[in-house]
């Protein structure tokens, strides 16, 4: 065993995201997807060494690396094929374009441990430590990456094991950088693993060593307690963070909102949304997703697309008071503005990243907002209207887009001129004048159900 030796892995949280949200699946190229689909038909993928060599020989660096990274991800869409990641890496190393990368190696070692291929994992670990030698910072980052990678795979034994190695390095090092990075990785990974109490102990240990915890450590703590359902500890961690002088931001607030269980904490969600609005903390698509995924009435409504309310007013009338108040707080945000582009040639609404409830509310909000802007702001009519919904490439079932199905039903029932584009099936399009004329004559609530034609 490795002596004393484990989110999307950005080293620090940003306004755009946080590493402990569900991990990003590396986007496969078409060539990579075809290769993995072909390999999936083989009874023994590991025996297909010739196919692996042929694929690497005929692929660019980008295609090869994105395919390998996809296989290394805990969220890969081809889990049965993850066994070929190591032989694929071994072949790839022989290519002239290959550049050694400690992060990639850490991901591979973590996968090998999860697969209980201990000899291969040990050899790769030893080789990497030998390669990095006395480069303390590089070795520290490798250990940090290994901790993070093991945490992504939910491998508690290997998280604890690799944390032991990393902690030994921290205690021996005189470098503040090494200590700070090491604690950051351990705290984040313990929270990822559902061990926020251990993470909080490490924050206290940092102080004893004269280190100042950053906003990242406190956000990790908020996330860790929240995901475990320890809401009082989560709120206490938020208060502790604020006392330390760190301001709440969109990322932290989204983590709090995502922690409330569906249907049971609507009042808490409403308080947080009001707090965000009062404090000027911007909402994001993730804010909408977290909140609307926790509104039981909206979840129920979008299960039957043929009976959906077709205006914001009608939707609010179908919700209970708390849910209606939550939706109205969301409508005060600038999320719609950020999802919309408007110029003389095109008006585009982009629904990418939106869960079904979010796409539904944003669509209804968009129709209302366009009426106001055409009239109050005297906006010129763009040549074309485009709603981007995606074609289902990133859906749980490839090629099926729930958001597109929702959009299709809404457009049909409202007799909207927006139709699925023939050249791009991930978009609805219409001529601008035709759409504007429809917008000012439509009253969705008065469309008789017998006039609805399902296509």
Short mmCIF file of N, CA and C in Angstrom, two decimals, residues 11-129:
data_model
loop_
_atom_site.label_atom_id
_atom_site.label_comp_id
_atom_site.label_asym_id
_atom_site.label_seq_id
_atom_site.Cartn_x
_atom_site.Cartn_y
_atom_site.Cartn_z
N UNK A 11 -9.01 25.27 -8.18
CA UNK A 11 -8.42 25.33 -6.84
C UNK A 11 -9.16 26.28 -5.92
N UNK A 12 -9.85 27.24 -6.50
CA UNK A 12 -10.57 28.20 -5.67
C UNK A 12 -11.97 28.40 -6.19
N UNK A 13 -12.93 28.73 -5.33
CA UNK A 13 -14.27 29.02 -5.79
C UNK A 13 -14.30 30.34 -6.54
N UNK A 14 -15.21 30.45 -7.49
CA UNK A 14 -15.36 31.69 -8.23
C UNK A 14 -16.83 32.06 -8.26
N UNK A 15 -17.13 33.23 -8.81
CA UNK A 15 -18.53 33.66 -8.93
C UNK A 15 -19.29 32.78 -9.91
N UNK A 16 -18.55 32.08 -10.78
CA UNK A 16 -19.21 31.26 -11.80
C UNK A 16 -19.58 29.89 -11.29
N UNK A 17 -18.86 29.39 -10.32
CA UNK A 17 -19.16 28.04 -9.87
C UNK A 17 -18.30 27.64 -8.68
N UNK A 18 -18.44 26.37 -8.26
CA UNK A 18 -17.74 25.90 -7.09
C UNK A 18 -17.43 24.43 -7.31
N UNK A 19 -16.26 24.03 -6.92
CA UNK A 19 -15.81 22.72 -7.35
C UNK A 19 -16.61 21.57 -6.76
N UNK A 20 -17.36 21.83 -5.69
CA UNK A 20 -18.09 20.73 -5.07
C UNK A 20 -19.50 20.54 -5.59
N UNK A 21 -19.87 21.28 -6.62
CA UNK A 21 -21.11 20.94 -7.29
C UNK A 21 -20.86 19.69 -8.12
N UNK A 22 -21.93 19.00 -8.55
CA UNK A 22 -21.73 17.77 -9.30
C UNK A 22 -20.72 17.97 -10.42
N UNK A 23 -19.78 17.01 -10.59
CA UNK A 23 -18.67 17.20 -11.50
C UNK A 23 -19.08 17.32 -12.96
N UNK A 24 -18.35 18.15 -13.67
CA UNK A 24 -18.58 18.36 -15.09
C UNK A 24 -18.12 17.13 -15.86
N UNK A 25 -18.93 16.65 -16.79
CA UNK A 25 -18.54 15.53 -17.63
C UNK A 25 -17.82 16.10 -18.84
N UNK A 26 -16.55 15.67 -19.07
CA UNK A 26 -15.79 16.18 -20.19
C UNK A 26 -16.55 15.93 -21.49
N UNK A 27 -16.75 16.97 -22.27
CA UNK A 27 -17.53 16.85 -23.49
C UNK A 27 -16.77 16.04 -24.52
N UNK A 28 -17.37 14.96 -24.95
CA UNK A 28 -16.76 14.11 -25.96
C UNK A 28 -16.87 14.73 -27.34
N UNK A 29 -15.84 14.55 -28.15
CA UNK A 29 -15.96 14.91 -29.56
C UNK A 29 -16.79 13.83 -30.25
N UNK A 30 -17.25 14.11 -31.44
CA UNK A 30 -18.01 13.11 -32.20
C UNK A 30 -17.17 11.87 -32.44
N UNK A 31 -15.88 12.09 -32.75
CA UNK A 31 -14.99 10.96 -32.99
C UNK A 31 -14.83 10.11 -31.74
N UNK A 32 -14.67 10.77 -30.58
CA UNK A 32 -14.54 10.04 -29.32
C UNK A 32 -15.80 9.28 -28.97
N UNK A 33 -16.96 9.91 -29.22
CA UNK A 33 -18.22 9.24 -28.95
C UNK A 33 -18.40 8.00 -29.82
N UNK A 34 -18.06 8.12 -31.11
CA UNK A 34 -18.17 6.96 -32.01
C UNK A 34 -17.26 5.83 -31.57
N UNK A 35 -16.04 6.20 -31.15
CA UNK A 35 -15.09 5.18 -30.70
C UNK A 35 -15.60 4.45 -29.47
N UNK A 36 -16.07 5.18 -28.48
CA UNK A 36 -16.55 4.53 -27.25
C UNK A 36 -17.81 3.72 -27.51
N UNK A 37 -18.67 4.20 -28.39
CA UNK A 37 -19.89 3.45 -28.74
C UNK A 37 -19.51 2.14 -29.41
N UNK A 38 -18.49 2.18 -30.27
CA UNK A 38 -18.02 0.96 -30.94
C UNK A 38 -17.39 0.01 -29.93
N UNK A 39 -16.59 0.57 -29.01
CA UNK A 39 -15.93 -0.26 -28.00
C UNK A 39 -16.93 -0.90 -27.06
N UNK A 40 -18.04 -0.22 -26.83
CA UNK A 40 -19.06 -0.73 -25.92
C UNK A 40 -19.71 -2.00 -26.43
N UNK A 41 -19.61 -2.24 -27.73
CA UNK A 41 -20.22 -3.45 -28.31
C UNK A 41 -19.35 -4.69 -28.09
N UNK A 42 -18.09 -4.49 -27.68
CA UNK A 42 -17.19 -5.61 -27.46
C UNK A 42 -17.47 -6.26 -26.11
N UNK A 43 -17.43 -7.57 -26.10
CA UNK A 43 -17.71 -8.28 -24.85
C UNK A 43 -16.61 -8.03 -23.82
N UNK A 44 -15.37 -7.94 -24.28
CA UNK A 44 -14.25 -7.68 -23.39
C UNK A 44 -13.48 -6.46 -23.87
N UNK A 45 -13.86 -5.25 -23.43
CA UNK A 45 -13.19 -4.03 -23.89
C UNK A 45 -11.69 -4.05 -23.67
N UNK A 46 -11.24 -4.66 -22.55
CA UNK A 46 -9.81 -4.68 -22.25
C UNK A 46 -9.01 -5.46 -23.29
N UNK A 47 -9.68 -6.38 -24.01
CA UNK A 47 -8.99 -7.18 -25.01
C UNK A 47 -8.84 -6.45 -26.34
N UNK A 48 -9.42 -5.27 -26.43
CA UNK A 48 -9.44 -4.53 -27.70
C UNK A 48 -8.24 -3.60 -27.82
N UNK A 49 -7.03 -4.12 -27.50
CA UNK A 49 -5.84 -3.29 -27.52
C UNK A 49 -5.56 -2.71 -28.91
N UNK A 50 -5.83 -3.52 -29.93
CA UNK A 50 -5.62 -3.06 -31.30
C UNK A 50 -6.49 -1.87 -31.64
N UNK A 51 -7.73 -1.89 -31.17
CA UNK A 51 -8.65 -0.78 -31.41
C UNK A 51 -8.17 0.50 -30.72
N UNK A 52 -7.62 0.34 -29.51
CA UNK A 52 -7.11 1.50 -28.77
C UNK A 52 -5.95 2.15 -29.54
N UNK A 53 -5.03 1.31 -30.02
CA UNK A 53 -3.88 1.84 -30.76
C UNK A 53 -4.32 2.53 -32.04
N UNK A 54 -5.29 1.93 -32.72
CA UNK A 54 -5.79 2.51 -33.97
C UNK A 54 -6.45 3.86 -33.69
N UNK A 55 -7.20 3.93 -32.59
CA UNK A 55 -7.88 5.18 -32.23
C UNK A 55 -6.87 6.29 -31.94
N UNK A 56 -5.85 5.98 -31.13
CA UNK A 56 -4.84 6.99 -30.78
C UNK A 56 -4.07 7.43 -32.02
N UNK A 57 -3.74 6.49 -32.88
CA UNK A 57 -2.97 6.81 -34.08
C UNK A 57 -3.74 7.72 -35.03
N UNK A 58 -5.06 7.60 -35.03
CA UNK A 58 -5.88 8.38 -35.98
C UNK A 58 -6.50 9.62 -35.35
N UNK A 59 -6.19 9.88 -34.07
CA UNK A 59 -6.84 10.98 -33.36
C UNK A 59 -5.87 12.12 -33.09
N UNK A 60 -6.43 13.31 -32.98
CA UNK A 60 -5.64 14.47 -32.57
C UNK A 60 -5.43 14.42 -31.06
N UNK A 61 -4.54 15.26 -30.57
CA UNK A 61 -4.29 15.34 -29.13
C UNK A 61 -5.58 15.67 -28.39
N UNK A 62 -6.35 16.61 -28.91
CA UNK A 62 -7.60 17.04 -28.25
C UNK A 62 -8.59 15.89 -28.16
N UNK A 63 -8.78 15.16 -29.25
CA UNK A 63 -9.74 14.05 -29.26
C UNK A 63 -9.32 12.97 -28.26
N UNK A 64 -8.03 12.62 -28.28
CA UNK A 64 -7.53 11.57 -27.39
C UNK A 64 -7.68 11.96 -25.92
N UNK A 65 -7.28 13.20 -25.59
CA UNK A 65 -7.32 13.63 -24.19
C UNK A 65 -8.75 13.79 -23.66
N UNK A 66 -9.66 14.31 -24.49
CA UNK A 66 -11.04 14.46 -24.02
C UNK A 66 -11.69 13.09 -23.83
N UNK A 67 -11.32 12.14 -24.65
CA UNK A 67 -11.86 10.78 -24.50
C UNK A 67 -11.36 10.14 -23.21
N UNK A 68 -10.04 10.27 -22.96
CA UNK A 68 -9.48 9.72 -21.72
C UNK A 68 -10.08 10.40 -20.50
N UNK A 69 -10.19 11.72 -20.53
CA UNK A 69 -10.74 12.47 -19.40
C UNK A 69 -12.18 12.06 -19.13
N UNK A 70 -12.93 11.82 -20.19
CA UNK A 70 -14.31 11.35 -20.05
C UNK A 70 -14.35 10.01 -19.31
N UNK A 71 -13.46 9.11 -19.66
CA UNK A 71 -13.42 7.79 -19.02
C UNK A 71 -13.00 7.88 -17.56
N UNK A 72 -12.17 8.88 -17.24
CA UNK A 72 -11.69 9.04 -15.86
C UNK A 72 -12.73 9.67 -14.95
N UNK A 73 -13.73 10.33 -15.52
CA UNK A 73 -14.73 11.03 -14.71
C UNK A 73 -15.66 10.04 -13.99
N UNK A 74 -15.95 10.28 -12.70
CA UNK A 74 -16.93 9.44 -12.00
C UNK A 74 -18.30 9.50 -12.65
N UNK A 75 -18.56 10.55 -13.43
CA UNK A 75 -19.87 10.71 -14.07
C UNK A 75 -19.85 10.32 -15.54
N UNK A 76 -18.86 9.54 -15.94
CA UNK A 76 -18.78 9.12 -17.34
C UNK A 76 -20.06 8.42 -17.78
N UNK A 77 -20.43 8.64 -19.03
CA UNK A 77 -21.62 7.96 -19.57
C UNK A 77 -21.28 6.54 -20.02
N UNK A 78 -20.00 6.16 -19.88
CA UNK A 78 -19.57 4.80 -20.27
C UNK A 78 -18.82 4.14 -19.11
N UNK A 79 -19.47 3.92 -17.97
CA UNK A 79 -18.76 3.38 -16.80
C UNK A 79 -18.12 2.01 -17.04
N UNK A 80 -18.75 1.18 -17.90
CA UNK A 80 -18.19 -0.15 -18.17
C UNK A 80 -16.85 -0.06 -18.88
N UNK A 81 -16.64 1.05 -19.59
CA UNK A 81 -15.42 1.20 -20.37
C UNK A 81 -14.30 1.86 -19.58
N UNK A 82 -14.55 2.23 -18.33
CA UNK A 82 -13.52 2.92 -17.55
C UNK A 82 -12.29 2.02 -17.36
N UNK A 83 -12.47 0.72 -17.54
CA UNK A 83 -11.33 -0.21 -17.40
C UNK A 83 -10.29 -0.01 -18.49
N UNK A 84 -10.65 0.62 -19.60
CA UNK A 84 -9.68 0.82 -20.68
C UNK A 84 -8.90 2.13 -20.50
N UNK A 85 -9.21 2.90 -19.46
CA UNK A 85 -8.53 4.19 -19.27
C UNK A 85 -7.02 4.01 -19.10
N UNK A 86 -6.61 3.01 -18.31
CA UNK A 86 -5.18 2.81 -18.08
C UNK A 86 -4.44 2.38 -19.34
N UNK A 87 -4.91 1.34 -20.07
CA UNK A 87 -4.22 0.99 -21.32
C UNK A 87 -4.25 2.11 -22.36
N UNK A 88 -5.34 2.89 -22.37
CA UNK A 88 -5.41 4.02 -23.29
C UNK A 88 -4.34 5.06 -22.93
N UNK A 89 -4.17 5.32 -21.64
CA UNK A 89 -3.15 6.25 -21.17
C UNK A 89 -1.75 5.73 -21.52
N UNK A 90 -1.52 4.43 -21.34
CA UNK A 90 -0.21 3.83 -21.62
C UNK A 90 0.17 3.99 -23.09
N UNK A 91 -0.80 3.79 -23.98
CA UNK A 91 -0.56 3.97 -25.41
C UNK A 91 -0.34 5.45 -25.74
N UNK A 92 -1.13 6.30 -25.12
CA UNK A 92 -1.07 7.74 -25.37
C UNK A 92 0.30 8.32 -24.99
N UNK A 93 0.90 7.77 -23.93
CA UNK A 93 2.19 8.27 -23.46
C UNK A 93 3.29 8.15 -24.52
N UNK A 94 3.10 7.24 -25.47
CA UNK A 94 4.11 6.98 -26.48
C UNK A 94 4.04 7.96 -27.66
N UNK A 95 2.99 8.79 -27.68
CA UNK A 95 2.82 9.72 -28.79
C UNK A 95 3.72 10.95 -28.61
N UNK A 96 4.17 11.51 -29.74
CA UNK A 96 5.09 12.66 -29.70
C UNK A 96 4.44 13.90 -29.10
N UNK A 97 3.11 13.99 -29.21
CA UNK A 97 2.42 15.18 -28.71
C UNK A 97 2.11 15.13 -27.22
N UNK A 98 2.34 13.97 -26.60
CA UNK A 98 1.92 13.79 -25.21
C UNK A 98 2.75 14.64 -24.26
N UNK A 99 2.06 15.35 -23.36
CA UNK A 99 2.72 16.12 -22.31
C UNK A 99 2.29 15.56 -20.96
N UNK A 100 3.25 15.18 -20.13
CA UNK A 100 2.93 14.58 -18.83
C UNK A 100 2.19 15.59 -17.97
N UNK A 101 1.16 15.13 -17.27
CA UNK A 101 0.32 16.02 -16.48
C UNK A 101 -0.03 15.34 -15.16
N UNK A 102 0.42 15.95 -14.05
CA UNK A 102 0.22 15.34 -12.73
C UNK A 102 -1.25 15.20 -12.37
N UNK A 103 -2.08 16.15 -12.80
CA UNK A 103 -3.51 16.10 -12.51
C UNK A 103 -4.15 14.89 -13.19
N UNK A 104 -3.78 14.66 -14.44
CA UNK A 104 -4.31 13.51 -15.18
C UNK A 104 -3.89 12.21 -14.51
N UNK A 105 -2.64 12.15 -14.08
CA UNK A 105 -2.13 10.95 -13.41
C UNK A 105 -2.87 10.72 -12.09
N UNK A 106 -3.12 11.78 -11.34
CA UNK A 106 -3.85 11.65 -10.07
C UNK A 106 -5.25 11.09 -10.31
N UNK A 107 -5.92 11.59 -11.36
CA UNK A 107 -7.25 11.07 -11.70
C UNK A 107 -7.20 9.59 -12.04
N UNK A 108 -6.14 9.20 -12.75
CA UNK A 108 -6.00 7.79 -13.16
C UNK A 108 -5.72 6.90 -11.95
N UNK A 109 -4.84 7.35 -11.05
CA UNK A 109 -4.54 6.57 -9.84
C UNK A 109 -5.81 6.37 -9.01
N UNK A 110 -6.58 7.43 -8.84
CA UNK A 110 -7.82 7.33 -8.06
C UNK A 110 -8.78 6.32 -8.67
N UNK A 111 -8.89 6.32 -10.00
CA UNK A 111 -9.76 5.36 -10.68
C UNK A 111 -9.25 3.94 -10.48
N UNK A 112 -7.94 3.75 -10.60
CA UNK A 112 -7.36 2.41 -10.41
C UNK A 112 -7.61 1.89 -9.01
N UNK A 113 -7.52 2.76 -8.00
CA UNK A 113 -7.82 2.33 -6.64
C UNK A 113 -9.29 1.94 -6.51
N UNK A 114 -10.16 2.71 -7.12
CA UNK A 114 -11.58 2.37 -7.05
C UNK A 114 -11.84 1.02 -7.70
N UNK A 115 -11.09 0.71 -8.76
CA UNK A 115 -11.24 -0.56 -9.47
C UNK A 115 -10.47 -1.70 -8.79
N UNK A 116 -9.79 -1.37 -7.67
CA UNK A 116 -8.99 -2.33 -6.90
C UNK A 116 -7.84 -2.91 -7.73
N UNK A 117 -7.31 -2.09 -8.61
CA UNK A 117 -6.12 -2.47 -9.39
C UNK A 117 -4.92 -1.85 -8.69
N UNK A 118 -4.60 -2.41 -7.54
CA UNK A 118 -3.67 -1.78 -6.62
C UNK A 118 -2.23 -1.73 -7.15
N UNK A 119 -1.77 -2.80 -7.79
CA UNK A 119 -0.39 -2.82 -8.28
C UNK A 119 -0.15 -1.71 -9.30
N UNK A 120 -1.09 -1.55 -10.23
CA UNK A 120 -0.95 -0.51 -11.25
C UNK A 120 -0.98 0.88 -10.62
N UNK A 121 -1.87 1.05 -9.62
CA UNK A 121 -1.97 2.34 -8.94
C UNK A 121 -0.69 2.66 -8.18
N UNK A 122 -0.14 1.64 -7.46
CA UNK A 122 1.09 1.84 -6.68
C UNK A 122 2.26 2.21 -7.59
N UNK A 123 2.38 1.50 -8.71
CA UNK A 123 3.49 1.76 -9.64
C UNK A 123 3.41 3.18 -10.20
N UNK A 124 2.19 3.59 -10.55
CA UNK A 124 2.01 4.92 -11.11
C UNK A 124 2.29 6.00 -10.06
N UNK A 125 1.89 5.72 -8.82
CA UNK A 125 2.15 6.67 -7.73
C UNK A 125 3.65 6.82 -7.49
N UNK A 126 4.33 5.70 -7.39
CA UNK A 126 5.78 5.72 -7.14
C UNK A 126 6.52 6.43 -8.27
N UNK A 127 6.11 6.13 -9.50
CA UNK A 127 6.73 6.76 -10.68
C UNK A 127 6.55 8.28 -10.64
N UNK A 128 5.36 8.73 -10.22
CA UNK A 128 5.07 10.17 -10.19
C UNK A 128 5.87 10.87 -9.10
N UNK A 129 5.91 10.28 -7.90
CA UNK A 129 6.67 10.87 -6.79
C UNK A 129 8.14 10.97 -7.17
#
